[in-house]
Amino acid sequence: MATNTDVELSTTEAAPEPSLTPEQYRQKMQRRKEVQEQRVAQASGEKGLIVVNTGNGKGKTTAALGMVLRSLGHGFRVAIVQFIKGAWEPAEKAALSRWMPQLQFHAIGEGFTWETQDRDRDIAKAQEAWTLALSYIHNPEFKLILLDEINVALKLGYLPVEQILAGLGEKSPDTHIILTGRGAPSPLIEAADLVTEMTLIKHPFREQGIKAQPGIEF
């Protein structure tokens, strides 16, 4: 029977219920199984999704890279274009380089804006990254395109949101595009099919003064 692993139970639903007898628990799970199977049966359509990972919490790019690995595992062609933090030459690039040429990875940015201190150059690099991204968006051979930290470029005004939305509208019907970074603008959220907001609860840098560490932050 087909299942949908992306439809998750809430914490309350998934918690043990010691007050139920084994037979009551079995009946409850059977009803839940029937409801879930009905939902899966009704969700028969497919389309290329616009996915937005935003919010102040950590993990936006990491979650997107999980989708990248899934797509690579299916044999799909994937492109990653990094805005803003390209100067880091991140470890992800080294780890994923073994997938080339199935994967195309481009780090166009030059680091945090407080490091570059040149708004005109930051804008030019963002436009360069977007032009490159469009070349992949227009190429139907690429099943998944990750635009990493593009939301930050939008938030800072380096790219007009109207330009990005127009470009997204030119993608192939079955191409998925992921846009990451905090501060995703409302028009982008409205246009997206899947939006996840990472919520910051605790961070070791803020609470403990622990610096960024390899394997965790980069």
PDB file of C-alpha atoms in Angstrom:
ATOM      1  CA  MET A   1       0.000   0.000   0.000  1.00  0.00           C
ATOM      2  CA  ALA A   2       1.366   3.453  -0.899  1.00  0.00           C
ATOM      3  CA  THR A   3       2.329   5.732   1.946  1.00  0.00           C
ATOM      4  CA  ASN A   4       3.323   9.367   2.236  1.00  0.00           C
ATOM      5  CA  THR A   5       6.177   9.860   4.674  1.00  0.00           C
ATOM      6  CA  ASP A   6       5.921  13.646   4.407  1.00  0.00           C
ATOM      7  CA  VAL A   7       2.577  13.664   6.201  1.00  0.00           C
ATOM      8  CA  GLU A   8       3.729  13.397   9.796  1.00  0.00           C
ATOM      9  CA  LEU A   9       1.842  12.787  13.002  1.00  0.00           C
ATOM     10  CA  SER A  10       1.931  15.519  15.601  1.00  0.00           C
ATOM     11  CA  THR A  11       3.839  14.990  18.833  1.00  0.00           C
ATOM     12  CA  THR A  12       0.576  14.447  20.674  1.00  0.00           C
ATOM     13  CA  GLU A  13      -0.679  11.879  18.188  1.00  0.00           C
ATOM     14  CA  ALA A  14       2.603   9.988  18.175  1.00  0.00           C
ATOM     15  CA  ALA A  15       3.003   9.846  21.972  1.00  0.00           C
ATOM     16  CA  PRO A  16       2.392   6.550  23.807  1.00  0.00           C
ATOM     17  CA  GLU A  17      -1.101   6.160  25.227  1.00  0.00           C
ATOM     18  CA  PRO A  18      -0.790   3.781  28.188  1.00  0.00           C
ATOM     19  CA  SER A  19      -4.457   4.278  29.132  1.00  0.00           C
ATOM     20  CA  LEU A  20      -5.593   2.346  26.042  1.00  0.00           C
ATOM     21  CA  THR A  21      -5.874  -1.402  26.052  1.00  0.00           C
ATOM     22  CA  PRO A  22      -3.945  -3.252  23.292  1.00  0.00           C
ATOM     23  CA  GLU A  23      -7.192  -3.801  21.398  1.00  0.00           C
ATOM     24  CA  GLN A  24      -8.242  -0.135  21.724  1.00  0.00           C
ATOM     25  CA  TYR A  25      -4.819   0.960  20.504  1.00  0.00           C
ATOM     26  CA  ARG A  26      -5.010  -1.425  17.522  1.00  0.00           C
ATOM     27  CA  GLN A  27      -8.445  -0.096  16.564  1.00  0.00           C
ATOM     28  CA  LYS A  28      -7.277   3.498  16.867  1.00  0.00           C
ATOM     29  CA  MET A  29      -4.234   2.856  14.671  1.00  0.00           C
ATOM     30  CA  GLN A  30      -6.424   1.044  12.147  1.00  0.00           C
ATOM     31  CA  ARG A  31      -8.701   4.076  11.866  1.00  0.00           C
ATOM     32  CA  ARG A  32      -5.684   6.343  11.485  1.00  0.00           C
ATOM     33  CA  LYS A  33      -4.276   4.044   8.799  1.00  0.00           C
ATOM     34  CA  GLU A  34      -7.544   4.205   6.862  1.00  0.00           C
ATOM     35  CA  VAL A  35      -7.617   8.012   7.024  1.00  0.00           C
ATOM     36  CA  GLN A  36      -3.993   8.227   5.909  1.00  0.00           C
ATOM     37  CA  GLU A  37      -4.517   5.832   3.012  1.00  0.00           C
ATOM     38  CA  GLN A  38      -7.506   7.885   1.880  1.00  0.00           C
ATOM     39  CA  ARG A  39      -5.396  11.065   1.915  1.00  0.00           C
ATOM     40  CA  VAL A  40      -2.624   9.401  -0.088  1.00  0.00           C
ATOM     41  CA  ALA A  41      -5.113   8.030  -2.625  1.00  0.00           C
ATOM     42  CA  GLN A  42      -6.597  11.490  -3.154  1.00  0.00           C
ATOM     43  CA  ALA A  43      -3.140  13.098  -3.630  1.00  0.00           C
ATOM     44  CA  SER A  44      -2.463  11.700  -7.079  1.00  0.00           C
ATOM     45  CA  GLY A  45      -1.093  14.794  -8.830  1.00  0.00           C
ATOM     46  CA  GLU A  46       2.546  15.666  -9.503  1.00  0.00           C
ATOM     47  CA  LYS A  47       4.206  19.007 -10.250  1.00  0.00           C
ATOM     48  CA  GLY A  48       7.508  20.765  -9.932  1.00  0.00           C
ATOM     49  CA  LEU A  49       7.451  22.535  -6.578  1.00  0.00           C
ATOM     50  CA  ILE A  50       8.669  25.924  -5.421  1.00  0.00           C
ATOM     51  CA  VAL A  51      10.065  25.305  -1.937  1.00  0.00           C
ATOM     52  CA  VAL A  52      11.014  28.056   0.516  1.00  0.00           C
ATOM     53  CA  ASN A  53      13.105  27.430   3.650  1.00  0.00           C
ATOM     54  CA  THR A  54      13.182  30.576   5.761  1.00  0.00           C
ATOM     55  CA  GLY A  55      13.182  31.785   9.374  1.00  0.00           C
ATOM     56  CA  ASN A  56      15.833  32.718  11.929  1.00  0.00           C
ATOM     57  CA  GLY A  57      16.611  29.161  12.983  1.00  0.00           C
ATOM     58  CA  LYS A  58      19.524  27.064  11.788  1.00  0.00           C
ATOM     59  CA  GLY A  59      19.041  24.317   9.198  1.00  0.00           C
ATOM     60  CA  LYS A  60      17.576  25.975   6.115  1.00  0.00           C
ATOM     61  CA  THR A  61      20.411  25.022   3.780  1.00  0.00           C
ATOM     62  CA  THR A  62      20.932  21.683   5.517  1.00  0.00           C
ATOM     63  CA  ALA A  63      17.313  20.704   4.878  1.00  0.00           C
ATOM     64  CA  ALA A  64      17.633  21.748   1.246  1.00  0.00           C
ATOM     65  CA  LEU A  65      20.785  19.653   0.847  1.00  0.00           C
ATOM     66  CA  GLY A  66      18.813  16.657   2.063  1.00  0.00           C
ATOM     67  CA  MET A  67      16.516  17.111  -0.938  1.00  0.00           C
ATOM     68  CA  VAL A  68      19.586  17.507  -3.136  1.00  0.00           C
ATOM     69  CA  LEU A  69      20.917  14.135  -1.961  1.00  0.00           C
ATOM     70  CA  ARG A  70      17.543  12.480  -2.557  1.00  0.00           C
ATOM     71  CA  SER A  71      17.423  13.830  -6.097  1.00  0.00           C
ATOM     72  CA  LEU A  72      20.984  12.723  -6.802  1.00  0.00           C
ATOM     73  CA  GLY A  73      20.104   9.288  -5.486  1.00  0.00           C
ATOM     74  CA  HIS A  74      17.262   9.109  -8.002  1.00  0.00           C
ATOM     75  CA  GLY A  75      19.710   9.945 -10.778  1.00  0.00           C
ATOM     76  CA  PHE A  76      18.302  13.453 -11.357  1.00  0.00           C
ATOM     77  CA  ARG A  77      20.483  16.332 -12.487  1.00  0.00           C
ATOM     78  CA  VAL A  78      20.816  19.042  -9.821  1.00  0.00           C
ATOM     79  CA  ALA A  79      22.189  22.590  -9.759  1.00  0.00           C
ATOM     80  CA  ILE A  80      23.175  24.596  -6.684  1.00  0.00           C
ATOM     81  CA  VAL A  81      23.802  28.341  -6.888  1.00  0.00           C
ATOM     82  CA  GLN A  82      24.941  29.968  -3.658  1.00  0.00           C
ATOM     83  CA  PHE A  83      24.207  33.636  -3.083  1.00  0.00           C
ATOM     84  CA  ILE A  84      25.937  35.711  -0.348  1.00  0.00           C
ATOM     85  CA  LYS A  85      28.169  33.135   1.351  1.00  0.00           C
ATOM     86  CA  GLY A  86      30.141  31.805  -1.586  1.00  0.00           C
ATOM     87  CA  ALA A  87      33.450  33.174  -0.283  1.00  0.00           C
ATOM     88  CA  TRP A  88      33.448  30.456   2.372  1.00  0.00           C
ATOM     89  CA  GLU A  89      34.004  27.728  -0.260  1.00  0.00           C
ATOM     90  CA  PRO A  90      31.864  25.553   2.050  1.00  0.00           C
ATOM     91  CA  ALA A  91      32.517  21.941   2.933  1.00  0.00           C
ATOM     92  CA  GLU A  92      29.310  21.003   1.174  1.00  0.00           C
ATOM     93  CA  LYS A  93      30.984  21.812  -2.133  1.00  0.00           C
ATOM     94  CA  ALA A  94      33.868  19.470  -1.371  1.00  0.00           C
ATOM     95  CA  ALA A  95      31.548  16.687  -0.246  1.00  0.00           C
ATOM     96  CA  LEU A  96      29.242  16.983  -3.233  1.00  0.00           C
ATOM     97  CA  SER A  97      31.965  17.423  -5.852  1.00  0.00           C
ATOM     98  CA  ARG A  98      32.104  13.654  -6.336  1.00  0.00           C
ATOM     99  CA  TRP A  99      28.621  13.854  -7.859  1.00  0.00           C
ATOM    100  CA  MET A 100      29.748  16.077 -10.726  1.00  0.00           C
ATOM    101  CA  PRO A 101      28.778  16.397 -13.553  1.00  0.00           C
ATOM    102  CA  GLN A 102      25.356  15.140 -12.418  1.00  0.00           C
ATOM    103  CA  LEU A 103      25.534  18.010  -9.917  1.00  0.00           C
ATOM    104  CA  GLN A 104      26.562  21.546 -10.817  1.00  0.00           C
ATOM    105  CA  PHE A 105      27.685  23.660  -7.829  1.00  0.00           C
ATOM    106  CA  HIS A 106      28.426  27.395  -8.015  1.00  0.00           C
ATOM    107  CA  ALA A 107      29.385  29.658  -5.095  1.00  0.00           C
ATOM    108  CA  ILE A 108      28.950  33.166  -6.497  1.00  0.00           C
ATOM    109  CA  GLY A 109      28.719  35.345  -3.373  1.00  0.00           C
ATOM    110  CA  GLU A 110      31.711  36.769  -1.555  1.00  0.00           C
ATOM    111  CA  GLY A 111      30.664  36.299   2.039  1.00  0.00           C
ATOM    112  CA  PHE A 112      28.653  38.193   4.621  1.00  0.00           C
ATOM    113  CA  THR A 113      27.665  41.743   3.740  1.00  0.00           C
ATOM    114  CA  TRP A 114      29.493  43.151   6.769  1.00  0.00           C
ATOM    115  CA  GLU A 115      32.660  41.564   5.390  1.00  0.00           C
ATOM    116  CA  THR A 116      32.349  42.768   1.791  1.00  0.00           C
ATOM    117  CA  GLN A 117      31.259  46.335   2.734  1.00  0.00           C
ATOM    118  CA  ASP A 118      30.570  47.134  -0.914  1.00  0.00           C
ATOM    119  CA  ARG A 119      26.866  47.249  -1.710  1.00  0.00           C
ATOM    120  CA  ASP A 120      27.297  47.867  -5.426  1.00  0.00           C
ATOM    121  CA  ARG A 121      29.566  44.838  -5.753  1.00  0.00           C
ATOM    122  CA  ASP A 122      27.189  42.732  -3.654  1.00  0.00           C
ATOM    123  CA  ILE A 123      24.337  43.680  -5.983  1.00  0.00           C
ATOM    124  CA  ALA A 124      26.422  42.849  -9.038  1.00  0.00           C
ATOM    125  CA  LYS A 125      27.363  39.427  -7.612  1.00  0.00           C
ATOM    126  CA  ALA A 126      23.718  38.694  -6.755  1.00  0.00           C
ATOM    127  CA  GLN A 127      22.677  39.564 -10.309  1.00  0.00           C
ATOM    128  CA  GLU A 128      25.481  37.371 -11.643  1.00  0.00           C
ATOM    129  CA  ALA A 129      24.245  34.478  -9.507  1.00  0.00           C
ATOM    130  CA  TRP A 130      20.657  35.009 -10.661  1.00  0.00           C
ATOM    131  CA  THR A 131      21.675  35.082 -14.325  1.00  0.00           C
ATOM    132  CA  LEU A 132      23.450  31.768 -13.819  1.00  0.00           C
ATOM    133  CA  ALA A 133      20.446  30.363 -11.937  1.00  0.00           C
ATOM    134  CA  LEU A 134      18.172  31.315 -14.834  1.00  0.00           C
ATOM    135  CA  SER A 135      20.310  29.260 -17.210  1.00  0.00           C
ATOM    136  CA  TYR A 136      19.494  26.191 -15.116  1.00  0.00           C
ATOM    137  CA  ILE A 137      15.850  27.158 -14.642  1.00  0.00           C
ATOM    138  CA  HIS A 138      15.502  27.284 -18.430  1.00  0.00           C
ATOM    139  CA  ASN A 139      17.200  23.907 -18.840  1.00  0.00           C
ATOM    140  CA  PRO A 140      14.625  21.083 -18.522  1.00  0.00           C
ATOM    141  CA  GLU A 141      17.420  18.543 -17.925  1.00  0.00           C
ATOM    142  CA  PHE A 142      17.747  19.792 -14.337  1.00  0.00           C
ATOM    143  CA  LYS A 143      15.169  18.309 -11.995  1.00  0.00           C
ATOM    144  CA  LEU A 144      16.158  20.241  -8.851  1.00  0.00           C
ATOM    145  CA  ILE A 145      17.695  23.697  -8.455  1.00  0.00           C
ATOM    146  CA  LEU A 146      18.811  25.048  -5.088  1.00  0.00           C
ATOM    147  CA  LEU A 147      19.124  28.834  -4.792  1.00  0.00           C
ATOM    148  CA  ASP A 148      20.930  29.035  -1.478  1.00  0.00           C
ATOM    149  CA  GLU A 149      20.602  32.280   0.530  1.00  0.00           C
ATOM    150  CA  ILE A 150      18.703  34.013  -2.263  1.00  0.00           C
ATOM    151  CA  ASN A 151      16.114  35.109   0.292  1.00  0.00           C
ATOM    152  CA  VAL A 152      18.799  37.201   1.995  1.00  0.00           C
ATOM    153  CA  ALA A 153      19.639  38.865  -1.323  1.00  0.00           C
ATOM    154  CA  LEU A 154      15.939  39.667  -1.721  1.00  0.00           C
ATOM    155  CA  LYS A 155      15.673  40.985   1.829  1.00  0.00           C
ATOM    156  CA  LEU A 156      18.659  43.284   1.322  1.00  0.00           C
ATOM    157  CA  GLY A 157      17.276  44.615  -1.962  1.00  0.00           C
ATOM    158  CA  TYR A 158      20.012  43.140  -4.140  1.00  0.00           C
ATOM    159  CA  LEU A 159      17.377  41.481  -6.314  1.00  0.00           C
ATOM    160  CA  PRO A 160      13.786  42.629  -6.927  1.00  0.00           C
ATOM    161  CA  VAL A 161      11.262  39.991  -5.920  1.00  0.00           C
ATOM    162  CA  GLU A 162       9.296  40.622  -9.124  1.00  0.00           C
ATOM    163  CA  GLN A 163      12.332  39.568 -11.148  1.00  0.00           C
ATOM    164  CA  ILE A 164      12.669  36.334  -9.204  1.00  0.00           C
ATOM    165  CA  LEU A 165       8.970  35.474  -9.427  1.00  0.00           C
ATOM    166  CA  ALA A 166       9.027  36.047 -13.180  1.00  0.00           C
ATOM    167  CA  GLY A 167      12.009  33.723 -13.500  1.00  0.00           C
ATOM    168  CA  LEU A 168      10.383  31.028 -11.384  1.00  0.00           C
ATOM    169  CA  GLY A 169       7.391  31.174 -13.691  1.00  0.00           C
ATOM    170  CA  GLU A 170       9.643  30.159 -16.587  1.00  0.00           C
ATOM    171  CA  LYS A 171      10.718  26.811 -15.109  1.00  0.00           C
ATOM    172  CA  SER A 172       9.750  23.473 -16.608  1.00  0.00           C
ATOM    173  CA  PRO A 173       6.550  22.011 -15.138  1.00  0.00           C
ATOM    174  CA  ASP A 174       8.390  19.162 -13.399  1.00  0.00           C
ATOM    175  CA  THR A 175      11.392  21.129 -12.087  1.00  0.00           C
ATOM    176  CA  HIS A 176      11.676  21.714  -8.342  1.00  0.00           C
ATOM    177  CA  ILE A 177      13.294  24.921  -7.060  1.00  0.00           C
ATOM    178  CA  ILE A 178      14.366  25.507  -3.441  1.00  0.00           C
ATOM    179  CA  LEU A 179      14.997  29.036  -2.161  1.00  0.00           C
ATOM    180  CA  THR A 180      16.693  29.341   1.226  1.00  0.00           C
ATOM    181  CA  GLY A 181      17.595  32.126   3.631  1.00  0.00           C
ATOM    182  CA  ARG A 182      15.939  34.164   6.331  1.00  0.00           C
ATOM    183  CA  GLY A 183      13.557  36.978   5.545  1.00  0.00           C
ATOM    184  CA  ALA A 184      11.745  35.482   2.558  1.00  0.00           C
ATOM    185  CA  PRO A 185       9.393  38.205   1.219  1.00  0.00           C
ATOM    186  CA  SER A 186       5.645  37.712   1.383  1.00  0.00           C
ATOM    187  CA  PRO A 187       5.119  37.549  -2.410  1.00  0.00           C
ATOM    188  CA  LEU A 188       7.583  34.664  -2.623  1.00  0.00           C
ATOM    189  CA  ILE A 189       5.905  32.836   0.258  1.00  0.00           C
ATOM    190  CA  GLU A 190       2.548  33.320  -1.449  1.00  0.00           C
ATOM    191  CA  ALA A 191       3.862  31.892  -4.719  1.00  0.00           C
ATOM    192  CA  ALA A 192       5.564  28.876  -3.106  1.00  0.00           C
ATOM    193  CA  ASP A 193       4.081  25.400  -2.841  1.00  0.00           C
ATOM    194  CA  LEU A 194       5.973  24.368   0.304  1.00  0.00           C
ATOM    195  CA  VAL A 195       7.177  26.819   2.956  1.00  0.00           C
ATOM    196  CA  THR A 196       9.061  25.907   6.116  1.00  0.00           C
ATOM    197  CA  GLU A 197      10.036  28.433   8.784  1.00  0.00           C
ATOM    198  CA  MET A 198      12.966  27.433  10.988  1.00  0.00           C
ATOM    199  CA  THR A 199      12.399  28.828  14.495  1.00  0.00           C
ATOM    200  CA  LEU A 200      15.390  29.716  16.647  1.00  0.00           C
ATOM    201  CA  ILE A 201      15.018  28.517  20.234  1.00  0.00           C
ATOM    202  CA  LYS A 202      18.631  28.223  21.391  1.00  0.00           C
ATOM    203  CA  HIS A 203      21.947  28.808  19.660  1.00  0.00           C
ATOM    204  CA  PRO A 204      25.407  28.033  21.108  1.00  0.00           C
ATOM    205  CA  PHE A 205      26.902  31.276  19.752  1.00  0.00           C
ATOM    206  CA  ARG A 206      24.226  33.451  21.316  1.00  0.00           C
ATOM    207  CA  GLU A 207      23.879  31.683  24.664  1.00  0.00           C
ATOM    208  CA  GLN A 208      27.394  30.331  25.195  1.00  0.00           C
ATOM    209  CA  GLY A 209      29.685  32.294  22.917  1.00  0.00           C
ATOM    210  CA  ILE A 210      30.706  29.144  21.049  1.00  0.00           C
ATOM    211  CA  LYS A 211      32.181  29.923  17.650  1.00  0.00           C
ATOM    212  CA  ALA A 212      31.122  28.362  14.345  1.00  0.00           C
ATOM    213  CA  GLN A 213      32.569  24.870  14.032  1.00  0.00           C
ATOM    214  CA  PRO A 214      33.400  22.667  11.025  1.00  0.00           C
ATOM    215  CA  GLY A 215      30.785  20.017  10.372  1.00  0.00           C
ATOM    216  CA  ILE A 216      28.095  22.037  12.169  1.00  0.00           C
ATOM    217  CA  GLU A 217      28.046  25.544  10.709  1.00  0.00           C
ATOM    218  CA  PHE A 218      30.335  25.055   7.707  1.00  0.00           C
TER     219      PHE A 218
END
